[in-house]
Structures are given as structure tokens and as C-alpha cells.
Short mmCIF file of C-alpha atoms in Angstrom, two decimals:
data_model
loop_
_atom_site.label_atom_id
_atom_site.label_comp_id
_atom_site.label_asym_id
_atom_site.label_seq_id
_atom_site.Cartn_x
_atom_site.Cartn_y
_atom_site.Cartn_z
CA UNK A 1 0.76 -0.84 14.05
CA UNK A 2 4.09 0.00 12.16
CA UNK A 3 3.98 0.66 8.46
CA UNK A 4 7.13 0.74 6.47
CA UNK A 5 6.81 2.03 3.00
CA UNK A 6 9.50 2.30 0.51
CA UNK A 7 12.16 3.44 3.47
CA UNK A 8 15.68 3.96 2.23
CA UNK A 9 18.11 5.45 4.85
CA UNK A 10 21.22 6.58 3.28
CA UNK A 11 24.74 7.65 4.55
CA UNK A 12 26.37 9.86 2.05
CA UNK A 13 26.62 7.43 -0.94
CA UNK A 14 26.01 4.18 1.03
CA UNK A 15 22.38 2.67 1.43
CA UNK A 16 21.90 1.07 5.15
CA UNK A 17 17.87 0.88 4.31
CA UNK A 18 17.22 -0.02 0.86
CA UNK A 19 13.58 0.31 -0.30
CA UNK A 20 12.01 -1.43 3.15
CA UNK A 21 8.36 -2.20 3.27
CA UNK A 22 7.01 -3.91 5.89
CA UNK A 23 3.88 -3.85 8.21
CA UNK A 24 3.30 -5.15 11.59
CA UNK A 25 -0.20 -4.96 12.55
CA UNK A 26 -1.11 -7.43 15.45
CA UNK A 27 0.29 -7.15 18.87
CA UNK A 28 3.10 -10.11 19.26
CA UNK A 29 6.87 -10.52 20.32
CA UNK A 30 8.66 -10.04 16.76
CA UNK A 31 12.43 -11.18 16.75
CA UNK A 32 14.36 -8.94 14.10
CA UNK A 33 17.54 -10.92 12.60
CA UNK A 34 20.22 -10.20 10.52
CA UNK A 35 24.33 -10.01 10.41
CA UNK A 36 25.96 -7.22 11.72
CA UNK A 37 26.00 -4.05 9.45
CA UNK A 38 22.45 -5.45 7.90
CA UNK A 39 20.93 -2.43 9.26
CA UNK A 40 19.09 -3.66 12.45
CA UNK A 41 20.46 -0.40 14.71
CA UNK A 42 19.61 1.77 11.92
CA UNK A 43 15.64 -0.04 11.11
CA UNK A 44 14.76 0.68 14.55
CA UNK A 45 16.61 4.51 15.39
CA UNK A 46 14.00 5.07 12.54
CA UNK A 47 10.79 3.98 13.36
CA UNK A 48 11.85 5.25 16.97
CA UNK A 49 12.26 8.67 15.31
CA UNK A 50 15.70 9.34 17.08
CA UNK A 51 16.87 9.65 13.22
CA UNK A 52 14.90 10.64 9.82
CA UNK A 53 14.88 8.28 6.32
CA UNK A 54 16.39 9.57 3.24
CA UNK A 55 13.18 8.28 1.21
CA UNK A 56 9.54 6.53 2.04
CA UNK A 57 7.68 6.95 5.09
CA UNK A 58 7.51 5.23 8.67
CA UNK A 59 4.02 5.60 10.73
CA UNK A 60 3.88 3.84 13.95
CA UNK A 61 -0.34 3.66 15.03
CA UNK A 62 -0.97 5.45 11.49
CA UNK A 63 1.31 8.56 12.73
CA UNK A 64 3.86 9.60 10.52
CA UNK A 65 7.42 9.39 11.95
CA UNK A 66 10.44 11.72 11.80
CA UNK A 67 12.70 13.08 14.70
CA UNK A 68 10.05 15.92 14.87
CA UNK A 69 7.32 14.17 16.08
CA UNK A 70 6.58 14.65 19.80
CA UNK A 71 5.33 11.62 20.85
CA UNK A 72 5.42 8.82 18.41
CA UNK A 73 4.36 6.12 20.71
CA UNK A 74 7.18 4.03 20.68
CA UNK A 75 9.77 3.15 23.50
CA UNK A 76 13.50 3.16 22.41
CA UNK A 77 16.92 3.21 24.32
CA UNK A 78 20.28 3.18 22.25
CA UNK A 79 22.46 0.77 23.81
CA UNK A 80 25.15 2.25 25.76
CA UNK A 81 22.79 5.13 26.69
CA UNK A 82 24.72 7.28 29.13
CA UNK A 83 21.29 7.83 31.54
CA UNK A 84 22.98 11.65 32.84
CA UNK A 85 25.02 9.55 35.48
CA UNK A 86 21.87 9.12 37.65
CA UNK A 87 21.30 6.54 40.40
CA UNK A 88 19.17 3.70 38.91
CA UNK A 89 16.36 4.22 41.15
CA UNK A 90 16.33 7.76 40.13
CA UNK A 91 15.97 6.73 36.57
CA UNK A 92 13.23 4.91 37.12
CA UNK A 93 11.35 8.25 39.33
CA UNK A 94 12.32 10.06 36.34
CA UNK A 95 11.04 7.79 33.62
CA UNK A 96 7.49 7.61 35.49
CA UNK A 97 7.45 11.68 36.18
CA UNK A 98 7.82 12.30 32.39
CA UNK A 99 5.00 9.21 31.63
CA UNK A 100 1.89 8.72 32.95
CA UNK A 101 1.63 5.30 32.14
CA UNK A 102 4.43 4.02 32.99
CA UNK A 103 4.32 0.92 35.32
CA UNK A 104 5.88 1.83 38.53
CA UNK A 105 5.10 -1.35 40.23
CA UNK A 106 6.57 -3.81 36.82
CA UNK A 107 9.66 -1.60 37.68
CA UNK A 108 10.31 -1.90 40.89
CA UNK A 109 9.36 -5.80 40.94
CA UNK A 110 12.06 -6.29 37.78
CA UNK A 111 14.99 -4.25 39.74
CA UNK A 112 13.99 -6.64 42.34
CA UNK A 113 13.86 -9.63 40.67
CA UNK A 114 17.20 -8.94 39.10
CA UNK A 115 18.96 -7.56 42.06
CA UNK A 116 19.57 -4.28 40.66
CA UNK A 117 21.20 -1.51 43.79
CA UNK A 118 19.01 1.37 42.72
CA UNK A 119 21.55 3.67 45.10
CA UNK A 120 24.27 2.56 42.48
CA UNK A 121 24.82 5.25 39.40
CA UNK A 122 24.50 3.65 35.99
CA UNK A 123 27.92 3.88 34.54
CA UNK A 124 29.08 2.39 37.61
CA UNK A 125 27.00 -0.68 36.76
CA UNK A 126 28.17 -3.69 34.56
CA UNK A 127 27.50 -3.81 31.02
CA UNK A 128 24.62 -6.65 31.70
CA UNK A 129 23.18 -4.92 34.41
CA UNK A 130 23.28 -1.35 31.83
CA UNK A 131 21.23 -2.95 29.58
CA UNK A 132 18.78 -4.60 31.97
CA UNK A 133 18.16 -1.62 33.49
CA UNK A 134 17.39 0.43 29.79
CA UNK A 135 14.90 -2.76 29.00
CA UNK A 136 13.20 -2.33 32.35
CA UNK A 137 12.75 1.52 31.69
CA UNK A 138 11.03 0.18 27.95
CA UNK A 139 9.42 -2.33 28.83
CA UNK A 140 7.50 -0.25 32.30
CA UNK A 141 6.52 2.37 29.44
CA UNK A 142 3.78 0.59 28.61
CA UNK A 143 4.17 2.39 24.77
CA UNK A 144 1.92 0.63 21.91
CA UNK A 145 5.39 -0.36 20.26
CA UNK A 146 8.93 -1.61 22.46
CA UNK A 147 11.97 -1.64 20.14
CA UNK A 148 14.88 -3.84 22.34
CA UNK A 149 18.41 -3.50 20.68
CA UNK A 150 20.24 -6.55 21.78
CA UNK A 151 18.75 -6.59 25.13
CA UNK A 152 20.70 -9.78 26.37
CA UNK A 153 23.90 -7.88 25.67
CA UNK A 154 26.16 -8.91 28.23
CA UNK A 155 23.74 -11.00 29.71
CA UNK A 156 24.88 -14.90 31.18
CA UNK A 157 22.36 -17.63 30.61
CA UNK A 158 21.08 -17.87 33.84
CA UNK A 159 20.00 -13.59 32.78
CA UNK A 160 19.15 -14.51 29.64
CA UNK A 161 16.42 -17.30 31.10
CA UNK A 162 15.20 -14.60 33.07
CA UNK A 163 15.19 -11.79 30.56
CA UNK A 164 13.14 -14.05 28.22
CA UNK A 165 10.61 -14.35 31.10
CA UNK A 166 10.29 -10.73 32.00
CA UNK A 167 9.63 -10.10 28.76
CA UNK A 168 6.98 -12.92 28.17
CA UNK A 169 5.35 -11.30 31.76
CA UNK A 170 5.22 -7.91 30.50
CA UNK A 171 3.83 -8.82 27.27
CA UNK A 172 0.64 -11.25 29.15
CA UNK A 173 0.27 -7.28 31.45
CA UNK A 174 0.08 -5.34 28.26
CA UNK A 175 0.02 -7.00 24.98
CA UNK A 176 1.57 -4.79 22.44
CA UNK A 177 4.35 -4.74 19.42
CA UNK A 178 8.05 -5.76 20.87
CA UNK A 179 10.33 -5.96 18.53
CA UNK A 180 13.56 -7.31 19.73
CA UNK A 181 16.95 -7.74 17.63
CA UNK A 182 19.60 -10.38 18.70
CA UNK A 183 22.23 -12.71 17.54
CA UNK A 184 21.27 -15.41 19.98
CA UNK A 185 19.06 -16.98 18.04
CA UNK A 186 17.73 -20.46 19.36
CA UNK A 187 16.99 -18.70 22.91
CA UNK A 188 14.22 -16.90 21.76
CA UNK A 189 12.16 -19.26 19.46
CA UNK A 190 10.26 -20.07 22.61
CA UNK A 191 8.87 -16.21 23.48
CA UNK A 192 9.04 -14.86 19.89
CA UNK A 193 5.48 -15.16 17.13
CA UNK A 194 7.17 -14.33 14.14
CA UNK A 195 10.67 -13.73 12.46
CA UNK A 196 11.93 -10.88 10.33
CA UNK A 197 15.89 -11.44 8.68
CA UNK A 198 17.24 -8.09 7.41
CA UNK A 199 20.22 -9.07 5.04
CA UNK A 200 22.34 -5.78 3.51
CA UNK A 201 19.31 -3.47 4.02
CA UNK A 202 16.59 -5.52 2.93
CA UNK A 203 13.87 -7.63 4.74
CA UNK A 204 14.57 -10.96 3.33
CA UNK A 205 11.89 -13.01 5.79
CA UNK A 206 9.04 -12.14 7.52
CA UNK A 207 6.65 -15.02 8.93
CA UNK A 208 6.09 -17.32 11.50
CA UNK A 209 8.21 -19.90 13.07
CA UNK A 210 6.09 -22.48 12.25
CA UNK A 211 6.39 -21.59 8.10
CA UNK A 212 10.56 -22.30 9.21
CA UNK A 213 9.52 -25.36 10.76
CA UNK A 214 7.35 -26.45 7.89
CA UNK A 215 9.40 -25.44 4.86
CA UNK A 216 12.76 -24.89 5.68
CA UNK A 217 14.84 -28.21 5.03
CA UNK A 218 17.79 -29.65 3.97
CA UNK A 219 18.18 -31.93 0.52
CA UNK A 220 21.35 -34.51 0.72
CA UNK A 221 22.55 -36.82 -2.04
CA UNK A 222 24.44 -37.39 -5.41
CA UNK A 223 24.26 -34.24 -7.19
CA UNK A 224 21.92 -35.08 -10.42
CA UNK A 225 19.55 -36.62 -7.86
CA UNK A 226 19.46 -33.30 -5.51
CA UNK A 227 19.08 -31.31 -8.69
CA UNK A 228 16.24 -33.45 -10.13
CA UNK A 229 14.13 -33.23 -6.50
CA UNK A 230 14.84 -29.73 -6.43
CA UNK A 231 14.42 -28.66 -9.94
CA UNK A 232 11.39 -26.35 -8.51
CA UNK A 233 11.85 -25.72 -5.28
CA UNK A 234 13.28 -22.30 -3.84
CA UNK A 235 17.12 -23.38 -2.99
CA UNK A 236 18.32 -20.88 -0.47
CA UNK A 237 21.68 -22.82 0.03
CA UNK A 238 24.03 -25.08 -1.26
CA UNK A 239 27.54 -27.03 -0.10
CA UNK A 240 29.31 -29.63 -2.01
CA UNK A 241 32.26 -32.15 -1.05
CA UNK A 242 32.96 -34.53 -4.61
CA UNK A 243 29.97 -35.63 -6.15
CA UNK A 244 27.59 -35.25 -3.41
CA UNK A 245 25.54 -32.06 -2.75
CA UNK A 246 23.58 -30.31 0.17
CA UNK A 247 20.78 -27.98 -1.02
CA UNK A 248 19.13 -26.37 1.70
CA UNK A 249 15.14 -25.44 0.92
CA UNK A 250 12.60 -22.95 1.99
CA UNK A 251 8.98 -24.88 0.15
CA UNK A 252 6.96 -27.60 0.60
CA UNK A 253 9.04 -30.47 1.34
CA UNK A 254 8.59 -33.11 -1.13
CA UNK A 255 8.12 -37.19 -0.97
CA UNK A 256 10.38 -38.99 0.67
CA UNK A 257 13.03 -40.88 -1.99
CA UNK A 258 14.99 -43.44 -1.09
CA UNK A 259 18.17 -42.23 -2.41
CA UNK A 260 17.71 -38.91 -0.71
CA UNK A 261 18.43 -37.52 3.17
CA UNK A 262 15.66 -34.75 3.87
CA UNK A 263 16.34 -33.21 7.21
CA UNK A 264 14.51 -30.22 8.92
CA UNK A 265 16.53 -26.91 9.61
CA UNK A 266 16.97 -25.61 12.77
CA UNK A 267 16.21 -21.45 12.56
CA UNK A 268 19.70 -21.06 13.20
CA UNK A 269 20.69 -23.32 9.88
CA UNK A 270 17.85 -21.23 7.93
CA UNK A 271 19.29 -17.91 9.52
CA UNK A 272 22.88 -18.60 8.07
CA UNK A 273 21.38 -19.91 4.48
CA UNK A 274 19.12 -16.95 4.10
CA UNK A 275 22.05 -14.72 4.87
CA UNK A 276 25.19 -16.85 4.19
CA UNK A 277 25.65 -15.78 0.31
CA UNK A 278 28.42 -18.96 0.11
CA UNK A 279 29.18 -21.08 -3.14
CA UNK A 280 27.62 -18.16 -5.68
CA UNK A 281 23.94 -18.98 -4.76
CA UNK A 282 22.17 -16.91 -6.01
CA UNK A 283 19.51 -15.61 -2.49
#
């Protein structure tokens, strides 16, 4: 379980984290959201422990969380982690001597599976190959909580397939809290249960895709007809060309009307209205 309460994580005079409370208590794949500089990096350095808060409080398994706790039960690499300049296979040794539950045998089948040299030394690898090899060392840790910062970094689609896969796999093995951030969004509706969007430091959605698929639509028409079906409905988005107008809807969707198009959102539509702040909407 991770429990956010009240977390604020400040850098001098500028808030990254601002007043964050969140709770995660079933095991599931979580996909974490947001534009860069919304605070992603910073959300999960913290509840890793590699940093501390400014205010609140961040347990992970009711354990209270700050860079002095020894073994907080969660598995985090930093992208562009410089692994001491080790061969890959003797990462991986390493990684099991220092855990003793760590999955040896998911390991070695991933490296294989992705064609990994484990003679090669990590900087020497390509910046695709970097990255699987810091989710393979998470994901083999077999931790109650996996925090993946933009695993498919550097990844091509044919990877990306495959990452999704590996990490579908390793969740059926050992079903626990992953928490992966990304920008590709579409890829991952089909491995993820539920969606958190972190706009400027705050969590502005967290539910399941199937409350997107639901609620989230779009309203198209002549402007006093969009504003009368949406008079009380939650607009989260609006564009205009002339006298027609686009609002775009997270609610129940209402009636059909014949002067009105109602069209669902795809998560990546719903992802750029929830974040978008365009034409002075107010989100």
C-alpha cells in the first residue's frame, strides 16, 4: 500500500508537490500521467525515499518514508543510472547478492528474451537497452511496490510490444503495486488498471479506464445549444471556430439530441483536456 498525505516537495521557493494525497491500496499496474515538469520524477524519488518532502508524510506498506529508512520496500532506478560501469550480467549477480528475493531466473530469461550481451558494460550499451536493463533489475526484485520512470525510453515499437508483455508476465508471477510513468499513452491502456494525471503538482485524476471510457466525451454544435446540454456537466475543455463550439466532458453522458455530435474521447484526447489549460477554461 502507498499512502500520500498532504505531501508538498519544495525547491527553494518553487512547489514541485503541492499538497498530494493519494492512496493505492490493491495490487494493479497504475499508469502515472502528466506533462513534463508536472512532477512525475519528483512523486516517485519520494515515495522511493531517494529524496525527503518538505511537508506531509509518504508510507509505503504503512512504513513511514524518508531517505533514512533502510528498507522501504520499494524498487526504484533513476533513469540514466550510471550502474558503477559494471558488465550487465554482473549487475544482475550483484542485484540478487544484496536481495534475497530477487528472481534470478525472471532475470536471466528477460536478458534473454531481449538479447541483452551480459559481457557488455552498461554505459557501453544503447540508451534502450540502459533502460531495459534498470527495469529488469526492478522488476526481478520482487519488492511489494515497482516505481518505472519512463521505462520505454528509447525503446522502438517492436521493444515497446515486448516491454508491455514482460511487464504483464511479471505482474501474473508476483502481483504487486507498479507504478509506471510515460508519455506514450495509448500503448499502455491494454496492461494498465487505473490512471493517475499529475498536472503542476497536483493529482488531477485517479480512476479506472473504464470511468474514461464511460464519462469522458466530446459535445459538438452551435454554441447556445452546447451550453444548454452542458449547463451541468463538468466541462474539462473547450475549442471554438465561429459560432460553433466543442466542449469536451468528464460526467454522465446525456441523451442523444438531434442537433448535437456526442463522441467518446480517446485517453489521449482526455489526457490533453485535463491538462491542456487552452481557451481560459477554467480545470
Amino acid at each position: 500500500m502507498i499512502e500520500l498525505s498532504g505531501v508538498t516537495k519544495q525547491y527553494g521557493q518553487t512547489a514541485v508537490l503541492k499538497d498530494v494525497s493519494l492512496t493505492i491500496d490493491e495490487p494493479g499496474i497504475y499508469c502515472l500521467l502528466g506533462r513534463n515538469g508536472a512532477g512525475k520524477t519528483t512523486l516517485l524519488k519520494s515515495i522511493a525515499g531517494y529524496q525527503n518532502i518538505s511537508y506531509g508524510e509518504i508510507r509505503v506498506n504503512n512504513q513511514l518514508i524518508t531517505t533514512a529508512t533502510l528498507d522501504t520496500g520499494v524498487s526504484y532506478i533513476e533513469n540514466f543510472a550510471k550502474h558503477f560501469h559494471l558488465p550487465v550480467k554482473k549487475l544482475l549477480h550483484i542485484a540478487g547478492e544484496v536481495n534475497p528475493n530477487y528472481d534470478f531466473a525472471f532475470a536471466t530469461e528477460m536478458m534473454e528474451r531481449f538479447e541483452l550481451d551480459g559481457k557488455k558494460k552498461f554505459h557501453h550499451l544503447s540508451l534502450g537497452m540502459k533502460t531495459m536493463v534498470s527495469t529488469i533489475i526492478c522488476l526481478a526484485s520482487n519488492k511489494n511496490v515497482i516505481l518505472l520512470d519512463e521505462p520505454v525510453l528509447g525503446f522502438d515499437a517492436i521493444m515497446r510490444v515486448e516491454f508491455y508483455n514482460m511487464l504483464s508476465e511479471s505482474f501474473q508471477k508476483h502481483p504487486r503495486i507498479i507504478l509506471v510513468s510515460t508519455h506514450i499513452i495509448e500503448e499502455i491502456t491494454k496492461t494498465i488498471q487505473k490512471l493517475i494525471i499529475l498536472d503542476k503538482g497536483r493529482i488531477r485524476f485517479f480512476d479506472t479506464l473504464q470511468a474514461v471510457e464511460k464519462q469522458a466525451y466530446s459535445i459538438s454544435g452551435l454554441k447556445s445549444d452546447v451550453e444548454a446540454a452542458t449547463k451541468n456537466l463538468n466541462v474539462i475543455g473547450q475549442d471554438s471556430v465561429g459560432g460553433l463550439v466543442t466542449s469536451y466532458i468528464f460526467d454522465t453522458p446525456p441523451k442523444q439530441i438531434a442537433s448535437l455530435e456526442i463522441h467518446p474521447l480517446t485517453l489521449q484526447d482526455f489526457f490533453i483536456q485535463m491538462v491542456g489549460h487552452r481557451g481560459g477554461i477554467q480545470k
